């Protein structure tokens, strides 16, 4: 294997695949990136057994990527990334000598790295399905941004550490819950899916994938298998394992009829809760109490040791009912942050019933926060 | 105590004094900020027994600070800072009610905090000395930036965790060493000091002080006592304890005559060391080897496991001598970063003698890095 390549081209590819390299991995070969140069394509692959990332650089006959000979080898991921990032020249030469030595050089710099034979790399298929589902990159990013935060971090309930993707026909319903709150996003696909799916994708992996998506990506293909999912876009493939287990049915949590709906400016409401939560503590779930009194909303919190706070704001209501309810300020604020609308509506069913947060400006998103009994 | 004040005015003062509040402090009253309103001055004081910060807001008869009644109380630092930061209004009202309750309010917000009687606050003098020393704020910032990094973090050698300020006449010599490298800055004061001083100030405290200095600060007064130092500028007082013990005499480390002096562009030299150190590890002090060969400088490092690297650059030398010497890339890079000049000179005395880094563009600064034997 011998080639010269534009630094920026190689660097961008390395940054992407490096996200799959775990420093904690016990299998030494997985600390490496597989370089495979074949048929004028350089394929870089990295995997930590949980996710696999692959990206392809095409030789397009320009000076940016000139191939002298083909081949393949595993190069230690941490070092190759650092080297390419820090070399000042515009072009970089890479060459495998003596079978397992990698020479990376420019005019004044010469790095000689120990490589590993590509035969030691696990066989990673990254195969595609014939029944792919297309989704716009923007929609996928929204789904992840608006739901992943509500997933659980506790590995004791593995299925809740993921986002549930439920595909029926041309409807994709995504749910994420840690059993204290729920985020639901429902989007319409451009095309009916040939098959129905009900899968759980690790939230952390979805976040990693949306982070490495280029801003100009239009479309993402989803290839679903029984125990894994492949995301494909342009020259990038990202594969994640799926979480085994049945995702809880969350539909019964969403009430049809509300006792009271209040409408409020999103930013003002967020700031009020932010201030009222100053005197609360994470340990106690940052409990605040909301009370309506005509068109005035009063938010309170108190702590015997620290003191108490009361904030007022004017709201709109859909009827004359009043409500008094307590909830976690942290969860409410995270739910509010997922909206990019000017206003939100809070739907109340009762003091001990879930609070629904919706917006007439974006019907695709529903957030739900469970109340907390304070007496 | 009752007053209304412009939010920004109070916030800036709170941010400054809050740096002296330690969340780890075992004395509850020191988690608080002392508010003292007397003779049209609001004095805020905070202390963690290691440093004390005090700032004064003057009522200048403008609407920005209107006093209704005087008094003093301790308010919990963490909360008052958060409250003032997050209140959206331009003006904030603060009032002590029922002796130990603090009411902080604007039109829609009302915070009611539990306070502590000011009689429980330790007696902190912050007294000034008659023999003050003046130093420009810019010079003090340079001293701290250019020397503090070389101090030790290990509490086993307390005296090395500070910067040695040695004042004789109008010369201030500052030394900082962790016994592997030394940073020395020598500046001329505008006025002869009435007394000579040889003190050690905790590096961490000096860094904190320079962080809260306003950009437009001109002059800083140093008031030195046997066990503490007070920095005073405008309405701000910052007091730090001094470290007991005799600072090692470092002058004998600095050789008079060099075997060889090489001159190089600072940024290029820094980048070369940065790249050569990629394959080294923190654990092994990031050892790199420098070798001259005529006007070519060769830098190398190697690791049996990872590989090896060689970088070349062109330099100027003051004679035909050559040198081969190994040192910690990390220490060399930190020493180089302290220079804001275009070029630096490296003075070599021998393979096992300290390397001196100086610049003809800034005679006030000397950095010294000890070599490491590699054979």
Short mmCIF file of C-alpha atoms in Angstrom, two decimals, chain B residues 2-357:
data_model
loop_
_atom_site.label_atom_id
_atom_site.label_comp_id
_atom_site.label_asym_id
_atom_site.label_seq_id
_atom_site.Cartn_x
_atom_site.Cartn_y
_atom_site.Cartn_z
CA UNK B 2 -32.55 47.72 52.34
CA UNK B 3 -31.47 48.84 48.89
CA UNK B 4 -32.15 48.62 45.18
CA UNK B 5 -29.24 48.12 42.81
CA UNK B 6 -28.49 47.70 39.15
CA UNK B 7 -28.22 43.96 38.53
CA UNK B 8 -24.99 44.19 36.52
CA UNK B 9 -23.24 46.15 39.27
CA UNK B 10 -24.08 43.59 41.95
CA UNK B 11 -23.45 40.62 39.66
CA UNK B 12 -19.91 41.69 38.77
CA UNK B 13 -19.05 42.18 42.44
CA UNK B 14 -20.57 38.80 43.38
CA UNK B 15 -18.67 36.97 40.64
CA UNK B 16 -15.40 38.38 41.98
CA UNK B 17 -15.88 37.58 45.65
CA UNK B 18 -17.42 34.17 44.89
CA UNK B 19 -13.99 32.91 43.82
CA UNK B 20 -13.13 32.76 47.52
CA UNK B 21 -16.05 30.50 48.35
CA UNK B 22 -15.15 26.86 48.62
CA UNK B 23 -17.95 24.33 48.46
CA UNK B 24 -15.73 21.99 50.43
CA UNK B 25 -15.41 24.35 53.35
CA UNK B 26 -16.28 22.83 56.67
CA UNK B 27 -17.12 26.14 58.34
CA UNK B 28 -20.72 26.89 57.23
CA UNK B 29 -20.44 30.65 57.59
CA UNK B 30 -17.61 30.66 55.00
CA UNK B 31 -20.07 29.38 52.38
CA UNK B 32 -21.61 32.81 52.72
CA UNK B 33 -20.80 36.29 51.44
CA UNK B 34 -20.78 39.06 54.01
CA UNK B 35 -22.92 42.01 52.90
CA UNK B 36 -22.07 45.15 54.85
CA UNK B 37 -23.88 48.38 53.98
CA UNK B 38 -22.43 51.34 55.86
CA UNK B 39 -21.76 54.97 55.02
CA UNK B 40 -23.16 54.63 51.51
CA UNK B 41 -20.80 51.75 50.71
CA UNK B 42 -21.78 48.14 50.17
CA UNK B 43 -18.83 45.91 51.08
CA UNK B 44 -18.93 42.27 49.97
CA UNK B 45 -16.46 39.87 51.58
CA UNK B 46 -15.83 36.17 51.04
CA UNK B 47 -13.09 33.93 52.39
CA UNK B 48 -12.06 30.29 52.50
CA UNK B 49 -9.29 30.88 55.06
CA UNK B 50 -6.74 30.52 52.25
CA UNK B 51 -7.79 33.60 50.30
CA UNK B 52 -10.09 36.49 51.13
CA UNK B 53 -11.70 38.70 48.49
CA UNK B 54 -13.44 41.97 49.20
CA UNK B 55 -15.03 44.44 46.84
CA UNK B 56 -16.85 47.70 47.49
CA UNK B 57 -19.77 49.21 45.60
CA UNK B 58 -20.10 52.94 46.18
CA UNK B 59 -23.49 54.66 46.14
CA UNK B 60 -22.77 57.53 43.79
CA UNK B 61 -26.21 59.17 44.10
CA UNK B 62 -27.28 57.70 40.76
CA UNK B 63 -30.31 55.42 40.35
CA UNK B 64 -27.96 52.46 40.00
CA UNK B 65 -27.68 52.02 43.74
CA UNK B 66 -30.32 53.48 46.06
CA UNK B 67 -29.97 52.86 49.78
CA UNK B 68 -32.94 52.94 52.15
CA UNK B 69 -31.29 51.59 55.27
CA UNK B 70 -27.91 50.25 56.36
CA UNK B 71 -26.95 46.98 58.07
CA UNK B 72 -25.07 43.76 57.50
CA UNK B 73 -25.73 40.04 57.08
CA UNK B 74 -24.20 36.84 55.68
CA UNK B 75 -25.95 35.46 52.55
CA UNK B 76 -25.24 31.99 51.15
CA UNK B 77 -22.85 32.66 48.28
CA UNK B 78 -23.89 29.99 45.82
CA UNK B 79 -27.55 31.00 45.87
CA UNK B 80 -27.25 34.78 45.83
CA UNK B 81 -24.93 34.56 42.81
CA UNK B 82 -27.32 32.29 40.90
CA UNK B 83 -30.34 34.40 41.77
CA UNK B 84 -28.77 37.69 40.70
CA UNK B 85 -27.39 36.10 37.52
CA UNK B 86 -30.75 34.67 36.49
CA UNK B 87 -33.08 37.54 37.36
CA UNK B 88 -34.07 39.17 34.07
CA UNK B 89 -34.80 42.68 35.37
CA UNK B 90 -32.32 45.55 35.20
CA UNK B 91 -32.75 46.44 38.88
CA UNK B 92 -32.94 44.22 41.94
CA UNK B 93 -34.27 44.95 45.43
CA UNK B 94 -32.66 43.44 48.50
CA UNK B 95 -34.00 43.75 52.02
CA UNK B 96 -33.34 42.12 55.37
CA UNK B 97 -36.59 41.31 57.20
CA UNK B 98 -37.13 39.66 60.59
CA UNK B 99 -33.39 40.10 61.28
CA UNK B 100 -32.14 36.98 59.47
CA UNK B 101 -34.38 36.66 56.41
CA UNK B 102 -33.22 38.16 53.14
CA UNK B 103 -35.80 39.20 50.61
CA UNK B 104 -34.55 39.57 47.03
CA UNK B 105 -37.30 40.74 44.73
CA UNK B 106 -38.28 42.23 41.41
CA UNK B 107 -41.74 42.73 39.94
CA UNK B 108 -42.54 39.03 39.35
CA UNK B 109 -39.92 37.25 41.42
CA UNK B 110 -39.54 36.94 45.16
CA UNK B 111 -36.70 35.04 46.83
CA UNK B 112 -36.68 34.58 50.56
CA UNK B 113 -33.31 33.34 51.82
CA UNK B 114 -32.17 32.31 55.26
CA UNK B 115 -29.25 34.47 56.36
CA UNK B 116 -26.62 34.21 59.08
CA UNK B 117 -25.84 36.94 61.59
CA UNK B 118 -22.70 38.89 60.67
CA UNK B 119 -21.48 38.41 64.24
CA UNK B 120 -20.67 34.81 63.30
CA UNK B 121 -18.30 35.86 60.53
CA UNK B 122 -14.58 35.55 61.35
CA UNK B 123 -12.79 38.80 61.95
CA UNK B 124 -10.92 39.47 58.73
CA UNK B 125 -8.78 42.57 58.84
CA UNK B 126 -7.55 42.96 55.27
CA UNK B 127 -5.31 45.63 56.71
CA UNK B 128 -2.89 47.57 54.56
CA UNK B 129 0.81 48.07 55.13
CA UNK B 130 2.46 51.47 55.15
CA UNK B 131 5.23 50.10 52.94
CA UNK B 132 3.19 49.19 49.89
CA UNK B 133 4.78 48.19 46.59
CA UNK B 134 3.23 49.27 43.29
CA UNK B 135 3.26 47.05 40.24
CA UNK B 136 1.43 47.40 36.95
CA UNK B 137 -1.46 44.98 36.51
CA UNK B 138 -0.08 43.90 33.12
CA UNK B 139 3.31 43.04 34.62
CA UNK B 140 1.72 41.04 37.44
CA UNK B 141 -0.40 39.12 34.91
CA UNK B 142 2.72 38.35 32.84
CA UNK B 143 4.60 37.12 35.90
CA UNK B 144 1.81 34.72 36.81
CA UNK B 145 1.23 33.52 33.23
CA UNK B 146 4.93 33.01 32.58
CA UNK B 147 5.90 31.29 35.83
CA UNK B 148 2.93 29.66 37.62
CA UNK B 149 2.84 26.62 35.27
CA UNK B 150 6.30 25.56 36.48
CA UNK B 151 5.19 25.24 40.12
CA UNK B 152 4.67 21.85 41.68
CA UNK B 153 1.21 20.40 42.29
CA UNK B 154 2.49 18.11 45.00
CA UNK B 155 1.66 19.20 48.50
CA UNK B 156 4.58 17.12 49.77
CA UNK B 157 6.89 20.03 48.92
CA UNK B 158 4.67 22.96 49.95
CA UNK B 159 7.20 25.65 49.16
CA UNK B 160 7.37 24.53 45.50
CA UNK B 161 3.61 24.99 45.04
CA UNK B 162 4.14 28.74 45.15
CA UNK B 163 5.90 31.49 43.24
CA UNK B 164 8.88 33.03 44.98
CA UNK B 165 8.72 36.86 44.96
CA UNK B 166 12.12 38.28 45.80
CA UNK B 167 12.22 42.07 46.11
CA UNK B 168 15.49 43.91 46.55
CA UNK B 169 15.41 47.66 45.94
CA UNK B 170 13.54 48.22 42.70
CA UNK B 171 14.12 44.69 41.35
CA UNK B 172 11.43 42.01 41.64
CA UNK B 173 12.68 38.52 40.81
CA UNK B 174 10.07 35.78 40.53
CA UNK B 175 10.99 32.09 40.53
CA UNK B 176 8.83 29.05 40.11
CA UNK B 177 10.13 25.47 40.02
CA UNK B 178 8.94 21.93 40.55
CA UNK B 179 12.59 20.78 40.61
CA UNK B 180 12.44 19.54 36.99
CA UNK B 181 12.22 22.98 35.39
CA UNK B 182 12.45 26.59 36.45
CA UNK B 183 10.70 29.74 35.28
CA UNK B 184 12.29 33.06 36.17
CA UNK B 185 10.94 36.53 35.51
CA UNK B 186 12.86 39.64 36.56
CA UNK B 187 11.13 43.03 36.40
CA UNK B 188 12.05 46.53 37.46
CA UNK B 189 9.63 48.29 39.78
CA UNK B 190 8.80 51.95 39.25
CA UNK B 191 9.93 52.78 42.75
CA UNK B 192 12.44 51.28 45.16
CA UNK B 193 10.85 49.17 47.85
CA UNK B 194 11.50 50.47 51.37
CA UNK B 195 12.12 46.96 52.54
CA UNK B 196 13.47 43.76 50.97
CA UNK B 197 11.14 40.76 50.80
CA UNK B 198 11.63 37.08 50.02
CA UNK B 199 8.20 35.44 50.10
CA UNK B 200 6.38 32.51 48.51
CA UNK B 201 2.79 33.06 47.30
CA UNK B 202 0.61 30.03 46.40
CA UNK B 203 0.55 29.82 42.58
CA UNK B 204 -3.09 28.81 42.56
CA UNK B 205 -4.08 31.92 44.50
CA UNK B 206 -2.10 34.19 42.19
CA UNK B 207 -3.87 32.63 39.19
CA UNK B 208 -7.25 33.26 40.84
CA UNK B 209 -6.33 36.87 41.51
CA UNK B 210 -5.19 37.64 37.98
CA UNK B 211 -8.39 36.03 36.65
CA UNK B 212 -10.65 38.48 38.48
CA UNK B 213 -8.58 41.56 37.61
CA UNK B 214 -10.53 43.86 35.29
CA UNK B 215 -8.90 44.42 31.93
CA UNK B 216 -8.69 48.15 32.55
CA UNK B 217 -6.84 47.82 35.87
CA UNK B 218 -3.66 49.93 35.80
CA UNK B 219 -1.91 49.47 39.08
CA UNK B 220 -1.87 46.86 41.83
CA UNK B 221 -0.63 47.56 45.36
CA UNK B 222 1.21 44.78 47.20
CA UNK B 223 1.00 44.89 50.99
CA UNK B 224 3.32 42.25 52.43
CA UNK B 225 3.04 40.86 55.97
CA UNK B 226 4.90 38.04 57.68
CA UNK B 227 2.29 35.37 56.86
CA UNK B 228 0.05 36.98 54.23
CA UNK B 229 -0.06 39.37 51.29
CA UNK B 230 -2.77 41.80 50.31
CA UNK B 231 -3.29 42.84 46.69
CA UNK B 232 -5.30 46.04 46.37
CA UNK B 233 -6.59 47.72 43.25
CA UNK B 234 -9.43 50.23 43.07
CA UNK B 235 -12.34 48.81 45.06
CA UNK B 236 -10.93 45.28 45.12
CA UNK B 237 -8.89 43.65 47.87
CA UNK B 238 -7.46 40.13 47.52
CA UNK B 239 -5.57 38.57 50.41
CA UNK B 240 -3.61 35.32 50.26
CA UNK B 241 -1.70 33.41 52.88
CA UNK B 242 2.03 33.01 52.27
CA UNK B 243 3.75 29.63 52.22
CA UNK B 244 6.15 29.05 55.12
CA UNK B 245 9.62 27.78 54.41
CA UNK B 246 12.76 28.81 52.59
CA UNK B 247 12.60 28.85 48.81
CA UNK B 248 15.54 26.98 47.25
CA UNK B 249 18.30 29.10 45.79
CA UNK B 250 17.96 28.55 42.08
CA UNK B 251 20.63 30.96 40.82
CA UNK B 252 23.33 28.28 40.72
CA UNK B 253 21.20 26.38 38.17
CA UNK B 254 21.63 29.12 35.60
CA UNK B 255 25.00 28.75 33.87
CA UNK B 256 26.87 31.84 32.73
CA UNK B 257 28.46 30.43 29.62
CA UNK B 258 26.86 28.25 27.02
CA UNK B 259 28.66 25.68 24.88
CA UNK B 260 26.21 26.32 22.08
CA UNK B 261 23.29 28.68 21.45
CA UNK B 262 20.76 27.84 18.77
CA UNK B 263 18.16 30.32 17.55
CA UNK B 264 14.88 29.23 16.10
CA UNK B 265 11.43 30.41 15.19
CA UNK B 266 9.26 29.86 18.27
CA UNK B 267 6.10 28.53 16.59
CA UNK B 268 7.94 26.16 14.25
CA UNK B 269 10.03 24.73 17.05
CA UNK B 270 6.93 24.30 19.21
CA UNK B 271 5.08 22.44 16.42
CA UNK B 272 8.01 20.12 15.77
CA UNK B 273 8.20 19.12 19.45
CA UNK B 274 4.42 18.75 19.54
CA UNK B 275 4.56 16.27 16.64
CA UNK B 276 7.59 14.36 17.90
CA UNK B 277 5.86 13.92 21.26
CA UNK B 278 2.79 12.24 19.71
CA UNK B 279 4.37 8.82 20.17
CA UNK B 280 5.58 9.52 23.73
CA UNK B 281 3.60 9.06 26.89
CA UNK B 282 2.92 11.29 29.88
CA UNK B 283 4.00 8.50 32.17
CA UNK B 284 7.49 8.51 30.70
CA UNK B 285 7.66 12.33 30.82
CA UNK B 286 7.26 12.54 27.03
CA UNK B 287 10.96 12.12 26.36
CA UNK B 288 12.27 13.44 23.03
CA UNK B 289 15.86 13.67 21.82
CA UNK B 290 17.30 16.75 20.14
CA UNK B 291 20.43 16.60 18.01
CA UNK B 292 22.17 19.23 15.94
CA UNK B 293 24.02 18.42 12.78
CA UNK B 294 25.41 21.59 11.28
CA UNK B 295 22.47 23.90 10.78
CA UNK B 296 19.97 21.07 10.86
CA UNK B 297 18.12 20.24 14.04
CA UNK B 298 16.84 16.68 14.30
CA UNK B 299 14.22 15.74 16.88
CA UNK B 300 13.37 12.13 17.57
CA UNK B 301 11.31 9.95 19.82
CA UNK B 302 10.57 6.28 19.80
CA UNK B 303 8.56 3.66 21.60
CA UNK B 304 9.12 -0.05 21.07
CA UNK B 305 5.38 -0.67 20.98
CA UNK B 306 4.17 2.22 18.87
CA UNK B 307 6.98 3.21 16.52
CA UNK B 308 9.36 6.10 15.99
CA UNK B 309 9.42 9.59 14.57
CA UNK B 310 12.04 11.97 13.22
CA UNK B 311 11.57 15.65 12.41
CA UNK B 312 14.06 18.05 10.86
CA UNK B 313 14.26 21.82 10.90
CA UNK B 314 16.83 24.46 9.95
CA UNK B 315 18.27 26.56 12.79
CA UNK B 316 20.96 29.17 13.41
CA UNK B 317 23.90 28.38 15.67
CA UNK B 318 26.45 30.68 17.36
CA UNK B 319 29.36 28.29 16.69
CA UNK B 320 30.28 24.91 15.19
CA UNK B 321 29.61 22.83 18.30
CA UNK B 322 26.98 20.12 18.12
CA UNK B 323 24.78 18.72 20.88
CA UNK B 324 22.67 15.67 21.54
CA UNK B 325 20.32 15.94 24.51
CA UNK B 326 17.02 14.45 25.72
CA UNK B 327 14.27 16.23 27.65
CA UNK B 328 10.58 16.21 28.48
CA UNK B 329 8.58 17.48 25.49
CA UNK B 330 5.78 18.54 27.84
CA UNK B 331 8.05 20.74 29.96
CA UNK B 332 9.76 22.21 26.90
CA UNK B 333 6.41 23.05 25.28
CA UNK B 334 5.10 24.69 28.45
CA UNK B 335 8.29 26.74 28.70
CA UNK B 336 7.99 27.80 25.03
CA UNK B 337 4.34 28.79 25.48
CA UNK B 338 5.35 31.37 28.08
CA UNK B 339 7.13 33.43 25.41
CA UNK B 340 5.20 35.86 23.26
CA UNK B 341 8.21 36.54 21.03
CA UNK B 342 8.79 35.42 17.42
CA UNK B 343 12.04 33.59 18.12
CA UNK B 344 13.75 31.87 21.04
CA UNK B 345 17.33 30.93 21.84
CA UNK B 346 18.25 27.61 23.39
CA UNK B 347 21.44 27.68 25.47
CA UNK B 348 23.19 24.35 25.91
CA UNK B 349 26.03 23.76 28.39
CA UNK B 350 26.28 20.00 27.99
CA UNK B 351 24.33 16.79 27.61
CA UNK B 352 23.51 16.50 31.29
CA UNK B 353 23.25 20.22 32.04
CA UNK B 354 20.06 22.31 32.12
CA UNK B 355 18.77 23.80 28.88
CA UNK B 356 18.14 27.53 29.06
CA UNK B 357 15.41 29.09 26.94
#
